[in-house]
Coordinates of C-alpha atoms in Angstrom, one line a residue:
X1 CA -14.9 30.7 -20.7
X2 CA -11.9 30.4 -23.1
X3 CA -11.9 27.5 -25.5
X4 CA -10.0 24.4 -24.5
X5 CA -6.7 23.9 -26.3
X6 CA -6.7 21.4 -29.2
X7 CA -6.6 17.8 -27.9
X8 CA -7.6 18.7 -24.4
X9 CA -10.7 16.6 -24.4
X10 CA -9.2 13.4 -25.8
X11 CA -6.7 11.8 -23.4
X12 CA -5.0 9.9 -26.3
X13 CA -4.6 13.0 -28.5
X14 CA -0.9 13.9 -28.9
X15 CA -2.0 17.5 -28.6
X16 CA -3.3 17.0 -25.0
X17 CA -1.3 19.2 -22.6
X18 CA -0.4 16.2 -20.6
X19 CA 0.8 14.1 -23.5
X20 CA 4.5 13.2 -23.4
X21 CA 6.8 11.9 -26.0
X22 CA 8.0 8.4 -25.3
X23 CA 10.7 8.4 -28.0
X24 CA 14.0 8.6 -26.2
X25 CA 17.5 7.7 -27.1
X26 CA 20.1 6.0 -25.0
X27 CA 19.1 5.1 -21.5
X28 CA 21.7 5.9 -18.8
X29 CA 21.1 3.6 -15.8
X30 CA 21.8 4.8 -12.3
X31 CA 24.6 3.0 -10.3
X32 CA 22.1 2.5 -7.4
X33 CA 18.9 0.9 -8.6
X34 CA 17.3 0.6 -5.2
X35 CA 17.7 1.9 -1.7
X36 CA 16.0 1.6 1.6
X37 CA 14.9 5.1 2.7
X38 CA 13.8 6.2 6.2
X39 CA 10.2 5.3 5.7
X40 CA 11.0 1.8 4.8
X41 CA 13.3 1.4 7.8
X42 CA 10.6 3.0 10.0
X43 CA 8.1 0.5 8.7
X44 CA 10.4 -2.4 9.5
X45 CA 11.1 -1.1 13.0
X46 CA 7.4 -0.6 13.7
X47 CA 6.6 -4.1 12.6
X48 CA 9.1 -5.5 15.1
X49 CA 6.5 -5.8 18.0
X50 CA 4.2 -7.7 15.6
X51 CA 7.1 -9.9 14.5
X52 CA 8.0 -10.7 18.1
X53 CA 4.3 -11.4 18.9
X54 CA 4.2 -13.8 15.9
X55 CA 7.4 -15.4 16.9
X56 CA 5.9 -16.1 20.3
X57 CA 2.8 -17.7 18.7
X58 CA 4.9 -19.8 16.3
X59 CA 7.1 -20.8 19.2
X60 CA 4.1 -22.0 21.2
X61 CA 2.7 -24.0 18.3
X62 CA 6.1 -25.6 17.7
X63 CA 6.1 -27.0 21.2
X64 CA 3.4 -29.5 20.0
X65 CA 5.8 -30.9 17.4
X66 CA 8.6 -31.9 19.8
X67 CA 12.0 -32.1 18.1
X68 CA 10.7 -30.7 14.8
X69 CA 9.5 -27.5 16.4
X70 CA 12.8 -25.7 16.0
X71 CA 12.7 -26.6 12.3
X72 CA 9.2 -25.0 12.0
X73 CA 10.5 -21.8 13.5
X74 CA 13.5 -21.7 11.1
X75 CA 11.2 -22.4 8.1
X76 CA 8.9 -19.6 9.2
X77 CA 11.8 -17.2 9.6
X78 CA 13.1 -18.1 6.1
X79 CA 9.7 -17.8 4.5
X80 CA 10.0 -14.0 4.2
X81 CA 12.3 -14.5 1.2
X82 CA 9.3 -15.7 -0.8
X83 CA 8.2 -12.1 -1.4
X84 CA 11.2 -11.8 -3.8
X85 CA 10.4 -15.2 -5.5
X86 CA 8.9 -14.5 -8.9
X87 CA 6.3 -17.4 -8.9
X88 CA 5.2 -16.4 -5.4
X89 CA 4.9 -12.8 -6.5
X90 CA 2.8 -13.9 -9.5
X91 CA 0.5 -15.8 -7.2
X92 CA 0.2 -12.8 -4.9
X93 CA -0.6 -10.6 -7.8
X94 CA -3.3 -12.9 -9.1
X95 CA -5.0 -14.2 -6.0
X96 CA -4.5 -11.4 -3.5
X97 CA -4.3 -8.2 -5.5
X98 CA -6.6 -9.5 -8.2
X99 CA -4.3 -8.5 -11.0
X100 CA -3.8 -10.1 -14.4
X101 CA -1.2 -10.0 -17.2
X102 CA -1.8 -7.3 -19.8
X103 CA -3.1 -8.2 -23.2
X104 CA -0.7 -7.5 -26.2
X105 CA -2.8 -4.3 -26.9
X106 CA -2.5 -3.2 -23.3
X107 CA 1.2 -4.0 -23.2
X108 CA 1.6 -1.8 -26.3
X109 CA 0.1 1.1 -24.3
X110 CA 1.9 0.5 -21.1
X111 CA 5.5 -0.4 -22.1
X112 CA 6.4 2.8 -23.9
X113 CA 5.2 4.8 -20.9
X114 CA 7.0 2.6 -18.5
X115 CA 10.2 2.8 -20.5
X116 CA 10.0 6.6 -20.4
X117 CA 9.5 6.6 -16.6
X118 CA 12.3 4.2 -15.9
X119 CA 14.6 6.0 -18.4
X120 CA 14.1 9.3 -16.5
X121 CA 14.8 7.5 -13.2
X122 CA 17.8 5.7 -14.5
X123 CA 16.2 2.4 -13.6
X124 CA 16.2 -0.9 -15.6
X125 CA 12.5 -1.3 -16.3
X126 CA 12.9 -5.0 -17.1
X127 CA 13.4 -5.6 -13.4
X128 CA 9.7 -5.1 -12.9
X129 CA 6.5 -6.8 -14.1
X130 CA 3.5 -4.8 -15.4
X131 CA 0.1 -6.0 -14.3
X132 CA -3.5 -4.8 -14.9
X133 CA -6.5 -4.6 -12.5
X134 CA -9.9 -4.8 -14.1
X135 CA -11.3 -1.8 -12.2
X136 CA -13.2 1.3 -13.2
X137 CA -11.4 3.3 -10.5
X138 CA -8.3 5.3 -10.8
X139 CA -5.6 3.4 -8.9
X140 CA -2.3 1.6 -9.1
X141 CA -0.2 -0.6 -6.8
X142 CA 3.5 -1.4 -6.1
X143 CA 3.9 -4.7 -4.3
X144 CA 6.6 -7.2 -3.2
X145 CA 9.9 -6.8 -5.1
X146 CA 8.8 -6.4 -8.7
X147 CA 5.0 -5.8 -9.2
X148 CA 3.7 -2.6 -10.7
X149 CA -0.1 -2.8 -11.4
X150 CA -2.4 -0.2 -12.8
X151 CA -6.2 -0.2 -13.2
X152 CA -7.9 -0.5 -16.6
X153 CA -9.4 2.9 -16.0
X154 CA -6.0 4.5 -15.5
X155 CA -4.6 2.8 -18.6
X156 CA -7.6 3.7 -20.9
X157 CA -8.7 7.1 -19.6
X158 CA -5.6 9.0 -18.6
X159 CA -3.3 10.9 -21.0
X160 CA 0.0 9.0 -21.2
X161 CA 1.7 11.8 -19.2
X162 CA -0.7 11.3 -16.3
X163 CA -0.3 7.5 -16.6
X164 CA 3.4 8.0 -16.5
X165 CA 3.0 10.1 -13.3
X166 CA 1.0 7.2 -11.7
X167 CA 3.7 4.7 -12.7
X168 CA 6.5 7.0 -11.5
X169 CA 4.8 7.2 -8.1
X170 CA 4.7 3.4 -7.9
X171 CA 8.3 3.2 -9.0
X172 CA 9.1 5.5 -6.2
X173 CA 7.7 3.0 -3.7
X174 CA 9.9 0.3 -5.2
X175 CA 13.2 2.3 -5.4
X176 CA 12.6 3.6 -1.8
X177 CA 12.0 0.1 -0.5
X178 CA 8.5 0.8 0.7
X179 CA 6.8 -2.1 -1.2
X180 CA 9.0 -4.9 0.0
X181 CA 9.3 -3.5 3.6
X182 CA 5.6 -3.2 4.0
X183 CA 4.9 -6.7 2.6
X184 CA 7.6 -8.3 4.7
X185 CA 6.3 -6.7 7.8
X186 CA 2.7 -7.8 7.0
X187 CA 3.9 -11.4 6.3
X188 CA 5.7 -11.8 9.6
X189 CA 2.8 -10.2 11.5
X190 CA 0.2 -12.7 10.2
X191 CA 0.6 -15.4 12.9
X192 CA 0.2 -12.8 15.6
X193 CA -2.8 -11.2 13.8
X194 CA -4.5 -14.6 13.5
X195 CA -3.9 -15.4 17.2
X196 CA -5.2 -12.0 18.2
X197 CA -8.4 -12.6 16.2
X198 CA -8.8 -16.0 17.8
X199 CA -8.3 -14.5 21.2
X200 CA -10.9 -11.8 20.5
X201 CA -13.4 -14.4 19.4
X202 CA -12.9 -16.5 22.5
X203 CA -13.2 -13.4 24.7
X204 CA -16.4 -12.4 23.0
X205 CA -17.9 -15.8 23.6
X206 CA -16.7 -15.8 27.2
X207 CA -18.4 -12.4 27.7
X208 CA -21.7 -13.5 26.3
X209 CA -21.6 -16.6 28.5
X210 CA -20.7 -14.5 31.6
X211 CA -23.7 -12.3 30.9
X212 CA -26.0 -15.3 31.5
X213 CA -24.7 -15.4 35.1
X214 CA -25.7 -11.8 35.8
X215 CA -23.4 -9.5 37.7
X216 CA -21.4 -12.3 39.3
X217 CA -20.5 -13.7 35.9
X218 CA -19.5 -10.3 34.5
X219 CA -17.4 -9.5 37.5
X220 CA -15.6 -12.9 37.2
X221 CA -15.0 -12.3 33.5
X222 CA -13.6 -8.8 34.2
X223 CA -11.2 -10.2 36.8
X224 CA -10.1 -13.0 34.4
X225 CA -9.3 -10.5 31.7
X226 CA -7.4 -8.2 34.0
X227 CA -5.5 -11.1 35.4
X228 CA -4.6 -12.3 31.9
X229 CA -3.6 -8.8 30.9
X230 CA -1.4 -8.4 34.0
X231 CA 0.4 -11.8 33.4
X232 CA 0.9 -11.0 29.7
X233 CA 2.2 -7.5 30.2
X234 CA 4.5 -8.5 33.1
X235 CA 5.9 -11.5 31.2
X236 CA 6.2 -9.8 27.8
X237 CA 7.4 -6.4 29.0
X238 CA 4.4 -4.6 27.9
X239 CA 4.6 -5.8 24.3
X240 CA 0.8 -6.3 23.9
X241 CA 0.2 -2.6 24.8
X242 CA 2.8 -1.6 22.3
X243 CA 1.2 -3.6 19.6
X244 CA -2.1 -1.8 20.1
X245 CA -0.4 1.5 19.0
X246 CA 1.5 0.0 16.1
X247 CA -1.4 0.3 13.5
X248 CA -1.5 4.1 14.0
X249 CA 2.3 4.5 13.8
X250 CA 2.3 2.3 10.6
X251 CA -0.4 4.4 9.1
X252 CA 1.6 7.6 9.7
X253 CA 4.7 6.0 8.1
X254 CA 2.5 4.9 5.2
X255 CA 1.4 8.5 4.7
X256 CA 5.0 9.6 4.7
X257 CA 5.8 6.9 2.1
X258 CA 3.1 8.2 -0.2
X259 CA 4.5 11.8 0.0
X260 CA 7.9 10.4 -0.8
X261 CA 6.6 8.5 -3.8
X262 CA 4.8 11.7 -5.0
X263 CA 8.1 13.6 -4.7
X264 CA 9.9 10.9 -6.7
X265 CA 7.4 11.3 -9.5
X266 CA 7.6 15.1 -9.4
X267 CA 11.4 15.0 -9.5
X268 CA 11.2 13.1 -12.7
X269 CA 9.2 15.9 -14.3
X270 CA 5.7 14.6 -13.7
X271 CA 4.5 17.1 -11.1
X272 CA 1.8 18.8 -13.1
X273 CA 0.5 15.5 -14.4
X274 CA 0.5 14.0 -10.9
X275 CA -1.4 17.0 -9.6
X276 CA -4.0 16.4 -12.3
X277 CA -4.3 12.8 -11.3
X278 CA -4.8 13.8 -7.6
X279 CA -7.5 16.2 -8.7
X280 CA -9.4 13.4 -10.5
X281 CA -9.0 11.1 -7.5
X282 CA -10.3 13.8 -5.2
X283 CA -13.3 14.3 -7.4
X284 CA -14.0 10.5 -7.4
X285 CA -13.7 10.6 -3.6
X286 CA -16.2 13.5 -3.4
X287 CA -18.6 11.6 -5.6
X288 CA -18.4 8.6 -3.3
X289 CA -18.9 10.8 -0.2
X290 CA -21.9 12.5 -1.9
X291 CA -23.5 9.1 -2.6
X292 CA -23.0 8.0 1.1
X293 CA -24.5 11.3 2.2
X294 CA -27.5 10.7 0.0
X295 CA -27.9 7.2 1.3
X296 CA -27.7 8.5 4.8
X297 CA -30.7 10.8 4.3
X298 CA -28.7 13.9 3.5
X299 CA -26.5 13.8 6.6
X300 CA -22.8 13.9 5.8
X301 CA -20.9 10.7 6.9
X302 CA -17.9 11.9 8.8
X303 CA -15.0 9.7 9.7
X304 CA -14.0 9.5 13.3
X305 CA -10.6 10.9 14.4
X306 CA -9.3 7.4 15.1
X307 CA -10.3 6.3 11.6
X308 CA -8.4 9.3 10.1
X309 CA -5.3 8.2 12.1
X310 CA -5.5 4.8 10.5
X311 CA -5.6 6.2 6.9
X312 CA -2.6 5.0 4.9
X313 CA -2.8 7.9 2.4
X314 CA -2.6 11.6 3.0
X315 CA -5.6 13.7 1.9
X316 CA -5.7 15.5 -1.4
X317 CA -4.8 18.9 0.0
X318 CA -1.7 17.6 1.9
X319 CA -0.4 15.8 -1.1
X320 CA -0.9 18.9 -3.3
X321 CA 0.8 21.1 -0.7
X322 CA 3.9 18.9 -0.8
X323 CA 3.9 19.1 -4.7
X324 CA 3.9 22.9 -4.7
X325 CA 7.8 23.3 -4.8
X326 CA 7.7 21.3 -8.1
X327 CA 4.7 23.1 -9.5
X328 CA 5.9 26.7 -8.8
X329 CA 7.4 28.5 -11.8
X330 CA 11.1 28.5 -11.7
X331 CA 12.9 31.9 -11.6
X332 CA 15.2 32.9 -14.4

């Protein structure tokens, strides 16, 4: 086996093959800082049935408030703007995503890499806020309008070129509109989701009660469910059936968004670094799978086809395949 090149073992050694220089001159900002690409539009359209279901739920609740009910609906409709409100974003980062502000030492590591990424993209990096997750796993997140978070593992264990690739991927989610579109759709789907969970819980209790009355109770329960389904479908034009398929369609759009973010990072010159990151994530996934297999008595734990359809990220081989045009040597 040939010896490793100098610096290959230390991710922070400037001689590491994936080390990049973060000393750049003047930054040329692109005229268009953000856009809404097809995957963001698709995500918003697919969330429409969820939004209508939530609107129906909020409308029903507003009936109990009399004259103030219409105001409640308007306030709920306007609440989506909070995802671009900086204090609300900070609360989301802390309490939902479990992120924290970087320390001065961590900021000294992150900011030069972030400036290099945004300089290549022609984006004003000051628009976004850098956050850190205390995790020993390789991961990162783009959320709301301005959040870019990386794990402590990614910050401490990756060469700065690979860290730049990770951050460029997350920037791709922001400039493509994926982050805000996904969060906006999730926010407006919440009332419908909560109502659905409540309905499922009530139905489960009703089923358990009906079993106590033997076959007659089960038959009555079945007739009640079918009657409710018929009334709901006929009055809401089949919306409930459409909602059942939305998670699978959203997962497919999410996978497409990941590939677009990969391509964004690759187009900025981070293709080989991103491929190395994907390899590390693949190895980590294999280790987890091996641990599950060992825990299962040596029998591999396979995901069901439906579970695969609900996966929001493409598999390693698919992502690497889409990076090939950027990894192939260019002809002279």
